[in-house]
PDB file of C-alpha atoms in Angstrom:
ATOM      1  CA  MET A  29     -11.520  17.781 -29.582  1.00  0.00           C
ATOM      2  CA  PHE A  30     -13.443  20.491 -26.722  1.00  0.00           C
ATOM      3  CA  ASN A  31     -16.854  18.170 -27.941  1.00  0.00           C
ATOM      4  CA  GLU A  32     -15.148  14.745 -26.954  1.00  0.00           C
ATOM      5  CA  GLU A  33     -13.775  16.289 -23.431  1.00  0.00           C
ATOM      6  CA  ASN A  34     -16.950  17.926 -22.774  1.00  0.00           C
ATOM      7  CA  LYS A  35     -19.197  14.633 -23.657  1.00  0.00           C
ATOM      8  CA  LEU A  36     -15.955  12.568 -21.674  1.00  0.00           C
ATOM      9  CA  ILE A  37     -16.916  15.238 -18.678  1.00  0.00           C
ATOM     10  CA  GLN A  38     -20.856  15.180 -18.525  1.00  0.00           C
ATOM     11  CA  ARG A  39     -20.553  11.413 -18.365  1.00  0.00           C
ATOM     12  CA  MET A  40     -17.946  11.533 -14.724  1.00  0.00           C
ATOM     13  CA  VAL A  41     -20.025  14.201 -13.179  1.00  0.00           C
ATOM     14  CA  PRO A  42     -21.976  11.772 -11.448  1.00  0.00           C
ATOM     15  CA  MET A  43     -18.792  10.390 -10.062  1.00  0.00           C
ATOM     16  CA  LEU A  44     -17.264  12.984  -8.887  1.00  0.00           C
ATOM     17  CA  GLN A  45     -19.851  14.458  -6.533  1.00  0.00           C
ATOM     18  CA  ARG A  46     -17.993  13.304  -3.521  1.00  0.00           C
ATOM     19  CA  VAL A  47     -14.119  13.494  -3.546  1.00  0.00           C
ATOM     20  CA  LEU A  48     -11.414  13.336  -0.806  1.00  0.00           C
ATOM     21  CA  ILE A  49      -7.731  14.386  -1.209  1.00  0.00           C
ATOM     22  CA  VAL A  50      -5.385  14.455   1.604  1.00  0.00           C
ATOM     23  CA  ASP A  51      -2.722  15.836   1.101  1.00  0.00           C
ATOM     24  CA  PRO A  52      -0.053  17.354   3.357  1.00  0.00           C
ATOM     25  CA  ALA A  53       0.773  20.036   1.073  1.00  0.00           C
ATOM     26  CA  PRO A  54      -2.233  23.055   1.067  1.00  0.00           C
ATOM     27  CA  ALA A  55      -0.983  24.565  -2.099  1.00  0.00           C
ATOM     28  CA  SER A  56      -0.776  20.716  -4.070  1.00  0.00           C
ATOM     29  CA  ALA A  57      -4.530  19.995  -2.256  1.00  0.00           C
ATOM     30  CA  ARG A  58      -5.347  23.276  -2.887  1.00  0.00           C
ATOM     31  CA  LEU A  59      -4.665  22.832  -6.647  1.00  0.00           C
ATOM     32  CA  LEU A  60      -6.000  19.906  -7.493  1.00  0.00           C
ATOM     33  CA  ALA A  61      -9.211  20.762  -5.619  1.00  0.00           C
ATOM     34  CA  ASP A  62      -9.261  24.043  -7.765  1.00  0.00           C
ATOM     35  CA  LEU A  63      -8.458  21.453 -11.089  1.00  0.00           C
ATOM     36  CA  MET A  64     -11.456  19.071  -9.327  1.00  0.00           C
ATOM     37  CA  ARG A  65     -13.825  22.009  -9.831  1.00  0.00           C
ATOM     38  CA  ASN A  66     -13.334  23.089 -13.446  1.00  0.00           C
ATOM     39  CA  ILE A  67     -14.645  19.573 -13.837  1.00  0.00           C
ATOM     40  CA  SER A  68     -17.612  19.139 -11.715  1.00  0.00           C
ATOM     41  CA  ALA A  69     -19.187  20.991  -8.799  1.00  0.00           C
ATOM     42  CA  GLY A  70     -19.499  18.012  -6.104  1.00  0.00           C
ATOM     43  CA  HIS A  71     -18.074  18.240  -2.985  1.00  0.00           C
ATOM     44  CA  LEU A  72     -14.766  17.834  -2.608  1.00  0.00           C
ATOM     45  CA  TRP A  73     -12.757  17.606   1.111  1.00  0.00           C
ATOM     46  CA  ASN A  74      -9.214  17.974   1.895  1.00  0.00           C
ATOM     47  CA  ALA A  75      -7.248  16.279   5.051  1.00  0.00           C
ATOM     48  CA  PRO A  76      -3.762  16.440   5.454  1.00  0.00           C
ATOM     49  CA  SER A  77      -2.786  13.189   7.314  1.00  0.00           C
ATOM     50  CA  ASN A  78      -3.481   9.770   6.782  1.00  0.00           C
ATOM     51  CA  ARG A  79      -5.521   9.948  10.371  1.00  0.00           C
ATOM     52  CA  ARG A  80      -7.572  12.551   8.509  1.00  0.00           C
ATOM     53  CA  GLY A  81      -8.388  11.110   5.270  1.00  0.00           C
ATOM     54  CA  LEU A  82     -10.042   7.644   7.226  1.00  0.00           C
ATOM     55  CA  GLU A  83     -11.884   9.963   9.409  1.00  0.00           C
ATOM     56  CA  ALA A  84     -13.142  12.153   5.886  1.00  0.00           C
ATOM     57  CA  ALA A  85     -13.872   8.567   3.957  1.00  0.00           C
ATOM     58  CA  ASP A  86     -15.404   7.147   7.021  1.00  0.00           C
ATOM     59  CA  GLN A  87     -18.140   9.854   7.368  1.00  0.00           C
ATOM     60  CA  VAL A  88     -18.481  11.717   3.243  1.00  0.00           C
ATOM     61  CA  ASN A  89     -17.970   7.926   1.325  1.00  0.00           C
ATOM     62  CA  PRO A  90     -15.842   9.218  -0.804  1.00  0.00           C
ATOM     63  CA  GLN A  91     -16.745   8.242  -4.871  1.00  0.00           C
ATOM     64  CA  LEU A  92     -13.183   8.911  -5.710  1.00  0.00           C
ATOM     65  CA  ILE A  93      -9.681   9.383  -3.453  1.00  0.00           C
ATOM     66  CA  PHE A  94      -6.533  10.940  -4.552  1.00  0.00           C
ATOM     67  CA  VAL A  95      -3.453  10.466  -1.796  1.00  0.00           C
ATOM     68  CA  GLU A  96      -0.389  11.768  -2.258  1.00  0.00           C
ATOM     69  CA  LEU A  97       2.558   9.055  -2.343  1.00  0.00           C
ATOM     70  CA  SER A  98       4.017  10.337   0.800  1.00  0.00           C
ATOM     71  CA  GLY A  99       4.839  13.426   2.935  1.00  0.00           C
ATOM     72  CA  ALA A 100       4.403  14.612   6.234  1.00  0.00           C
ATOM     73  CA  ASN A 101       1.828  12.269   8.015  1.00  0.00           C
ATOM     74  CA  VAL A 102       0.956  10.498   4.750  1.00  0.00           C
ATOM     75  CA  ASP A 103       1.632   7.372   3.067  1.00  0.00           C
ATOM     76  CA  GLY A 104      -0.440   6.456   0.222  1.00  0.00           C
ATOM     77  CA  VAL A 105       0.451   2.952  -0.321  1.00  0.00           C
ATOM     78  CA  ASP A 106      -0.116   2.162   3.930  1.00  0.00           C
ATOM     79  CA  PHE A 107      -3.865   5.306   3.292  1.00  0.00           C
ATOM     80  CA  ALA A 108      -4.824   2.950   0.337  1.00  0.00           C
ATOM     81  CA  ARG A 109      -4.516  -0.401   1.690  1.00  0.00           C
ATOM     82  CA  ARG A 110      -6.356   0.295   4.748  1.00  0.00           C
ATOM     83  CA  VAL A 111      -9.347   2.208   2.841  1.00  0.00           C
ATOM     84  CA  ARG A 112      -9.234  -1.842   0.944  1.00  0.00           C
ATOM     85  CA  ARG A 113      -8.911  -3.965   4.258  1.00  0.00           C
ATOM     86  CA  SER A 114     -11.292  -1.180   6.088  1.00  0.00           C
ATOM     87  CA  GLU A 115     -15.587  -2.000   6.161  1.00  0.00           C
ATOM     88  CA  MET A 116     -16.219   1.529   4.749  1.00  0.00           C
ATOM     89  CA  ASN A 117     -18.810   1.942   2.560  1.00  0.00           C
ATOM     90  CA  CYS A 118     -15.714   3.349   0.391  1.00  0.00           C
ATOM     91  CA  ARG A 119     -12.981   1.276  -0.042  1.00  0.00           C
ATOM     92  CA  GLN A 120     -13.970  -0.001  -3.121  1.00  0.00           C
ATOM     93  CA  ALA A 121     -13.524   3.653  -4.224  1.00  0.00           C
ATOM     94  CA  PRO A 122     -11.180   4.197  -6.694  1.00  0.00           C
ATOM     95  CA  ILE A 123      -8.251   5.729  -5.670  1.00  0.00           C
ATOM     96  CA  VAL A 124      -5.447   7.732  -7.701  1.00  0.00           C
ATOM     97  CA  MET A 125      -1.927   8.517  -6.217  1.00  0.00           C
ATOM     98  CA  VAL A 126      -0.001  12.137  -6.594  1.00  0.00           C
ATOM     99  CA  THR A 127       3.257  11.879  -6.817  1.00  0.00           C
ATOM    100  CA  ALA A 128       5.908  13.818  -8.362  1.00  0.00           C
ATOM    101  CA  THR A 129       8.819  11.007  -7.889  1.00  0.00           C
ATOM    102  CA  ALA A 130       7.096   7.720  -9.254  1.00  0.00           C
ATOM    103  CA  THR A 131       9.292   4.830  -9.275  1.00  0.00           C
ATOM    104  CA  ALA A 132       8.715   1.578 -10.988  1.00  0.00           C
ATOM    105  CA  ALA A 133       8.594  -0.297  -6.802  1.00  0.00           C
ATOM    106  CA  ALA A 134       6.284   2.859  -5.764  1.00  0.00           C
ATOM    107  CA  ILE A 135       4.261   2.220  -8.094  1.00  0.00           C
ATOM    108  CA  LEU A 136       3.946  -1.709  -8.092  1.00  0.00           C
ATOM    109  CA  GLY A 137       3.401  -1.217  -4.240  1.00  0.00           C
ATOM    110  CA  ALA A 138       0.806   1.237  -4.756  1.00  0.00           C
ATOM    111  CA  ARG A 139      -1.109  -1.081  -6.485  1.00  0.00           C
ATOM    112  CA  ASP A 140      -0.475  -3.856  -4.803  1.00  0.00           C
ATOM    113  CA  ALA A 141      -2.314  -1.758  -1.789  1.00  0.00           C
ATOM    114  CA  GLY A 142      -5.331  -1.346  -4.005  1.00  0.00           C
ATOM    115  CA  ALA A 143      -4.251   2.520  -5.607  1.00  0.00           C
ATOM    116  CA  HIS A 144      -5.984   2.369  -9.272  1.00  0.00           C
ATOM    117  CA  GLU A 145      -4.139   5.435 -11.579  1.00  0.00           C
ATOM    118  CA  PHE A 146      -1.108   7.356 -10.330  1.00  0.00           C
ATOM    119  CA  LEU A 147      -1.139  11.339 -11.271  1.00  0.00           C
ATOM    120  CA  ARG A 148       1.961  13.013 -11.808  1.00  0.00           C
ATOM    121  CA  LYS A 149       3.122  16.152 -10.042  1.00  0.00           C
ATOM    122  CA  PRO A 150       3.254  19.017 -11.175  1.00  0.00           C
ATOM    123  CA  HIS A 151      -0.093  18.243 -13.361  1.00  0.00           C
ATOM    124  CA  THR A 152      -3.132  20.472 -15.206  1.00  0.00           C
ATOM    125  CA  ALA A 153      -6.179  19.592 -16.718  1.00  0.00           C
ATOM    126  CA  LYS A 154      -4.816  17.874 -19.409  1.00  0.00           C
ATOM    127  CA  ASP A 155      -3.313  14.978 -17.052  1.00  0.00           C
ATOM    128  CA  LEU A 156      -6.177  15.001 -15.291  1.00  0.00           C
ATOM    129  CA  LEU A 157      -8.834  13.905 -17.477  1.00  0.00           C
ATOM    130  CA  PRO A 158      -6.991  10.899 -18.490  1.00  0.00           C
ATOM    131  CA  ARG A 159      -6.807   9.923 -15.288  1.00  0.00           C
ATOM    132  CA  LEU A 160     -10.596   9.947 -14.295  1.00  0.00           C
ATOM    133  CA  GLU A 161     -11.768   8.742 -17.902  1.00  0.00           C
ATOM    134  CA  ALA A 162      -9.820   5.499 -16.308  1.00  0.00           C
ATOM    135  CA  VAL A 163     -10.777   4.966 -12.927  1.00  0.00           C
TER     136      VAL A 163
END
């Protein structure tokens, strides 16, 4: 199993060089960033709001975006919709919606807005790897 995970990680590393995390909770963003650092030595950017996340997305052209479904100044569905409808280079980058509570309506809304996957909180590297493989 360990060899399979290593092979998977090695295949993903080139696609994880620029990762954006949009989350208003510093502890949550830090946990996800730490998990990503264990997978890839790429660059990570954190944004605490939709506005700052969109600015960062435009500037750094992330290859992967994690966005909190909802929180103070963060609306993951709106963020995903804005990225997808934008002229940014990253408009087709995979978006992983992160949430502690995912309802069927929230999942459908996020998918309609352009999210590729959901990652439930609390999460571990074991939870994260299948989401990364899926995108």
